[in-house]
Amino acid sequence: KGESFTNVTLLINNAGVLDFGSALEAPIEAVERNLAVNLYGPLRTTRALAPVITVSSIREKFPMYGT
């Protein structure tokens, strides 16, 4: 396992790659790399930090009445 985190304030999954143009013509290795970074990267990061993340909403502080 990697590092251990206990005080995470915010997680922004904002990384991505695009190695190819047309998905029909791209080498499968390029597609696999894109999936590894763009799909599995955020999934793994979120799973790793899920035990220490508290999800809340601005609506908790400022409710929107009538919605």
PDB file of N, CA, C and O in Angstrom, residues 17-51:
ATOM      1  N   VAL A  17      -5.973  12.159 -19.604  1.00  0.00           N
ATOM      2  CA  VAL A  17      -5.141  12.139 -20.799  1.00  0.00           C
ATOM      3  C   VAL A  17      -6.012  11.801 -21.997  1.00  0.00           C
ATOM      4  O   VAL A  17      -7.090  11.227 -21.859  1.00  0.00           O
ATOM      5  N   LEU A  18      -5.552  12.158 -23.159  1.00  0.00           N
ATOM      6  CA  LEU A  18      -6.176  11.761 -24.416  1.00  0.00           C
ATOM      7  C   LEU A  18      -5.034  11.547 -25.396  1.00  0.00           C
ATOM      8  O   LEU A  18      -4.447  12.495 -25.909  1.00  0.00           O
ATOM      9  N   ASP A  19      -4.699  10.286 -25.609  1.00  0.00           N
ATOM     10  CA  ASP A  19      -3.533   9.928 -26.416  1.00  0.00           C
ATOM     11  C   ASP A  19      -3.834   9.736 -27.891  1.00  0.00           C
ATOM     12  O   ASP A  19      -2.940   9.468 -28.666  1.00  0.00           O
ATOM     13  N   PHE A  20      -5.090   9.802 -28.276  1.00  0.00           N
ATOM     14  CA  PHE A  20      -5.413   9.456 -29.650  1.00  0.00           C
ATOM     15  C   PHE A  20      -6.581  10.290 -30.148  1.00  0.00           C
ATOM     16  O   PHE A  20      -7.263  10.930 -29.385  1.00  0.00           O
ATOM     17  N   GLY A  21      -6.795  10.263 -31.441  1.00  0.00           N
ATOM     18  CA  GLY A  21      -7.920  10.968 -32.045  1.00  0.00           C
ATOM     19  C   GLY A  21      -9.129  10.059 -32.124  1.00  0.00           C
ATOM     20  O   GLY A  21      -9.961  10.023 -31.238  1.00  0.00           O
ATOM     21  N   SER A  22      -9.203   9.270 -33.154  1.00  0.00           N
ATOM     22  CA  SER A  22     -10.344   8.388 -33.379  1.00  0.00           C
ATOM     23  C   SER A  22     -10.209   7.105 -32.574  1.00  0.00           C
ATOM     24  O   SER A  22      -9.194   6.404 -32.655  1.00  0.00           O
ATOM     25  N   ALA A  23     -11.248   6.790 -31.814  1.00  0.00           N
ATOM     26  CA  ALA A  23     -11.239   5.552 -31.035  1.00  0.00           C
ATOM     27  C   ALA A  23     -11.228   4.324 -31.945  1.00  0.00           C
ATOM     28  O   ALA A  23     -10.762   3.261 -31.548  1.00  0.00           O
ATOM     29  N   LEU A  24     -11.713   4.481 -33.158  1.00  0.00           N
ATOM     30  CA  LEU A  24     -11.735   3.353 -34.088  1.00  0.00           C
ATOM     31  C   LEU A  24     -10.367   3.052 -34.668  1.00  0.00           C
ATOM     32  O   LEU A  24     -10.111   1.934 -35.121  1.00  0.00           O
ATOM     33  N   GLU A  25      -9.492   4.041 -34.683  1.00  0.00           N
ATOM     34  CA  GLU A  25      -8.170   3.856 -35.282  1.00  0.00           C
ATOM     35  C   GLU A  25      -7.041   3.799 -34.250  1.00  0.00           C
ATOM     36  O   GLU A  25      -5.907   3.501 -34.593  1.00  0.00           O
ATOM     37  N   ALA A  26      -7.342   4.063 -33.004  1.00  0.00           N
ATOM     38  CA  ALA A  26      -6.305   4.125 -31.973  1.00  0.00           C
ATOM     39  C   ALA A  26      -5.775   2.740 -31.639  1.00  0.00           C
ATOM     40  O   ALA A  26      -6.527   1.767 -31.609  1.00  0.00           O
ATOM     41  N   PRO A  27      -4.478   2.653 -31.368  1.00  0.00           N
ATOM     42  CA  PRO A  27      -3.932   1.379 -30.884  1.00  0.00           C
ATOM     43  C   PRO A  27      -4.577   1.034 -29.543  1.00  0.00           C
ATOM     44  O   PRO A  27      -4.843   1.917 -28.726  1.00  0.00           O
ATOM     45  N   ILE A  28      -4.817  -0.228 -29.300  1.00  0.00           N
ATOM     46  CA  ILE A  28      -5.478  -0.651 -28.071  1.00  0.00           C
ATOM     47  C   ILE A  28      -4.678  -0.220 -26.838  1.00  0.00           C
ATOM     48  O   ILE A  28      -5.247   0.076 -25.786  1.00  0.00           O
ATOM     49  N   GLU A  29      -3.353  -0.151 -26.966  1.00  0.00           N
ATOM     50  CA  GLU A  29      -2.524   0.276 -25.839  1.00  0.00           C
ATOM     51  C   GLU A  29      -2.845   1.720 -25.431  1.00  0.00           C
ATOM     52  O   GLU A  29      -2.838   2.049 -24.245  1.00  0.00           O
ATOM     53  N   ALA A  30      -3.120   2.568 -26.404  1.00  0.00           N
ATOM     54  CA  ALA A  30      -3.470   3.961 -26.106  1.00  0.00           C
ATOM     55  C   ALA A  30      -4.819   4.034 -25.413  1.00  0.00           C
ATOM     56  O   ALA A  30      -5.008   4.798 -24.460  1.00  0.00           O
ATOM     57  N   VAL A  31      -5.765   3.228 -25.864  1.00  0.00           N
ATOM     58  CA  VAL A  31      -7.085   3.194 -25.232  1.00  0.00           C
ATOM     59  C   VAL A  31      -6.966   2.680 -23.800  1.00  0.00           C
ATOM     60  O   VAL A  31      -7.565   3.231 -22.869  1.00  0.00           O
ATOM     61  N   GLU A  32      -6.178   1.647 -23.598  1.00  0.00           N
ATOM     62  CA  GLU A  32      -5.979   1.094 -22.248  1.00  0.00           C
ATOM     63  C   GLU A  32      -5.329   2.111 -21.321  1.00  0.00           C
ATOM     64  O   GLU A  32      -5.705   2.228 -20.153  1.00  0.00           O
ATOM     65  N   ARG A  33      -4.361   2.870 -21.824  1.00  0.00           N
ATOM     66  CA  ARG A  33      -3.721   3.902 -21.002  1.00  0.00           C
ATOM     67  C   ARG A  33      -4.727   4.980 -20.627  1.00  0.00           C
ATOM     68  O   ARG A  33      -4.774   5.450 -19.492  1.00  0.00           O
ATOM     69  N   ASN A  34      -5.558   5.385 -21.579  1.00  0.00           N
ATOM     70  CA  ASN A  34      -6.578   6.385 -21.294  1.00  0.00           C
ATOM     71  C   ASN A  34      -7.545   5.896 -20.222  1.00  0.00           C
ATOM     72  O   ASN A  34      -7.896   6.642 -19.312  1.00  0.00           O
ATOM     73  N   LEU A  35      -7.972   4.652 -20.326  1.00  0.00           N
ATOM     74  CA  LEU A  35      -8.867   4.101 -19.310  1.00  0.00           C
ATOM     75  C   LEU A  35      -8.176   4.016 -17.954  1.00  0.00           C
ATOM     76  O   LEU A  35      -8.786   4.312 -16.925  1.00  0.00           O
ATOM     77  N   ALA A  36      -6.915   3.624 -17.953  1.00  0.00           N
ATOM     78  CA  ALA A  36      -6.180   3.509 -16.695  1.00  0.00           C
ATOM     79  C   ALA A  36      -6.099   4.850 -15.983  1.00  0.00           C
ATOM     80  O   ALA A  36      -6.297   4.937 -14.768  1.00  0.00           O
ATOM     81  N   VAL A  37      -5.833   5.912 -16.719  1.00  0.00           N
ATOM     82  CA  VAL A  37      -5.693   7.240 -16.108  1.00  0.00           C
ATOM     83  C   VAL A  37      -7.051   7.875 -15.847  1.00  0.00           C
ATOM     84  O   VAL A  37      -7.330   8.340 -14.740  1.00  0.00           O
ATOM     85  N   ASN A  38      -7.922   7.896 -16.852  1.00  0.00           N
ATOM     86  CA  ASN A  38      -9.166   8.663 -16.771  1.00  0.00           C
ATOM     87  C   ASN A  38     -10.275   7.976 -15.980  1.00  0.00           C
ATOM     88  O   ASN A  38     -11.130   8.651 -15.412  1.00  0.00           O
ATOM     89  N   LEU A  39     -10.292   6.666 -15.947  1.00  0.00           N
ATOM     90  CA  LEU A  39     -11.345   5.944 -15.241  1.00  0.00           C
ATOM     91  C   LEU A  39     -10.831   5.352 -13.935  1.00  0.00           C
ATOM     92  O   LEU A  39     -11.350   5.645 -12.864  1.00  0.00           O
ATOM     93  N   TYR A  40      -9.795   4.543 -14.039  1.00  0.00           N
ATOM     94  CA  TYR A  40      -9.321   3.840 -12.857  1.00  0.00           C
ATOM     95  C   TYR A  40      -8.551   4.739 -11.887  1.00  0.00           C
ATOM     96  O   TYR A  40      -8.577   4.504 -10.678  1.00  0.00           O
ATOM     97  N   GLY A  41      -7.899   5.778 -12.380  1.00  0.00           N
ATOM     98  CA  GLY A  41      -7.190   6.708 -11.490  1.00  0.00           C
ATOM     99  C   GLY A  41      -8.116   7.364 -10.481  1.00  0.00           C
ATOM    100  O   GLY A  41      -7.916   7.237  -9.264  1.00  0.00           O
ATOM    101  N   PRO A  42      -9.173   8.058 -10.937  1.00  0.00           N
ATOM    102  CA  PRO A  42     -10.112   8.662  -9.990  1.00  0.00           C
ATOM    103  C   PRO A  42     -10.828   7.625  -9.114  1.00  0.00           C
ATOM    104  O   PRO A  42     -11.066   7.870  -7.930  1.00  0.00           O
ATOM    105  N   LEU A  43     -11.154   6.479  -9.686  1.00  0.00           N
ATOM    106  CA  LEU A  43     -11.816   5.434  -8.903  1.00  0.00           C
ATOM    107  C   LEU A  43     -10.923   4.968  -7.755  1.00  0.00           C
ATOM    108  O   LEU A  43     -11.357   4.874  -6.604  1.00  0.00           O
ATOM    109  N   ARG A  44      -9.671   4.700  -8.057  1.00  0.00           N
ATOM    110  CA  ARG A  44      -8.746   4.232  -7.017  1.00  0.00           C
ATOM    111  C   ARG A  44      -8.479   5.314  -5.971  1.00  0.00           C
ATOM    112  O   ARG A  44      -8.384   5.025  -4.781  1.00  0.00           O
ATOM    113  N   THR A  45      -8.346   6.554  -6.413  1.00  0.00           N
ATOM    114  CA  THR A  45      -8.121   7.654  -5.474  1.00  0.00           C
ATOM    115  C   THR A  45      -9.314   7.816  -4.544  1.00  0.00           C
ATOM    116  O   THR A  45      -9.161   7.948  -3.329  1.00  0.00           O
ATOM    117  N   THR A  46     -10.510   7.803  -5.095  1.00  0.00           N
ATOM    118  CA  THR A  46     -11.716   7.945  -4.289  1.00  0.00           C
ATOM    119  C   THR A  46     -11.856   6.791  -3.309  1.00  0.00           C
ATOM    120  O   THR A  46     -12.169   6.996  -2.135  1.00  0.00           O
ATOM    121  N   ARG A  47     -11.621   5.581  -3.764  1.00  0.00           N
ATOM    122  CA  ARG A  47     -11.701   4.426  -2.859  1.00  0.00           C
ATOM    123  C   ARG A  47     -10.666   4.510  -1.738  1.00  0.00           C
ATOM    124  O   ARG A  47     -10.951   4.156  -0.596  1.00  0.00           O
ATOM    125  N   ALA A  48      -9.476   4.964  -2.073  1.00  0.00           N
ATOM    126  CA  ALA A  48      -8.425   5.056  -1.053  1.00  0.00           C
ATOM    127  C   ALA A  48      -8.758   6.090   0.010  1.00  0.00           C
ATOM    128  O   ALA A  48      -8.448   5.907   1.185  1.00  0.00           O
ATOM    129  N   LEU A  49      -9.399   7.180  -0.407  1.00  0.00           N
ATOM    130  CA  LEU A  49      -9.697   8.253   0.533  1.00  0.00           C
ATOM    131  C   LEU A  49     -11.101   8.185   1.125  1.00  0.00           C
ATOM    132  O   LEU A  49     -11.423   8.928   2.046  1.00  0.00           O
ATOM    133  N   ALA A  50     -11.942   7.300   0.626  1.00  0.00           N
ATOM    134  CA  ALA A  50     -13.332   7.224   1.087  1.00  0.00           C
ATOM    135  C   ALA A  50     -13.474   7.089   2.602  1.00  0.00           C
ATOM    136  O   ALA A  50     -14.355   7.719   3.183  1.00  0.00           O
ATOM    137  N   PRO A  51     -12.627   6.334   3.283  1.00  0.00           N
ATOM    138  CA  PRO A  51     -12.802   6.215   4.736  1.00  0.00           C
ATOM    139  C   PRO A  51     -12.598   7.530   5.503  1.00  0.00           C
ATOM    140  O   PRO A  51     -13.060   7.651   6.625  1.00  0.00           O
TER     141      PRO A  51
END
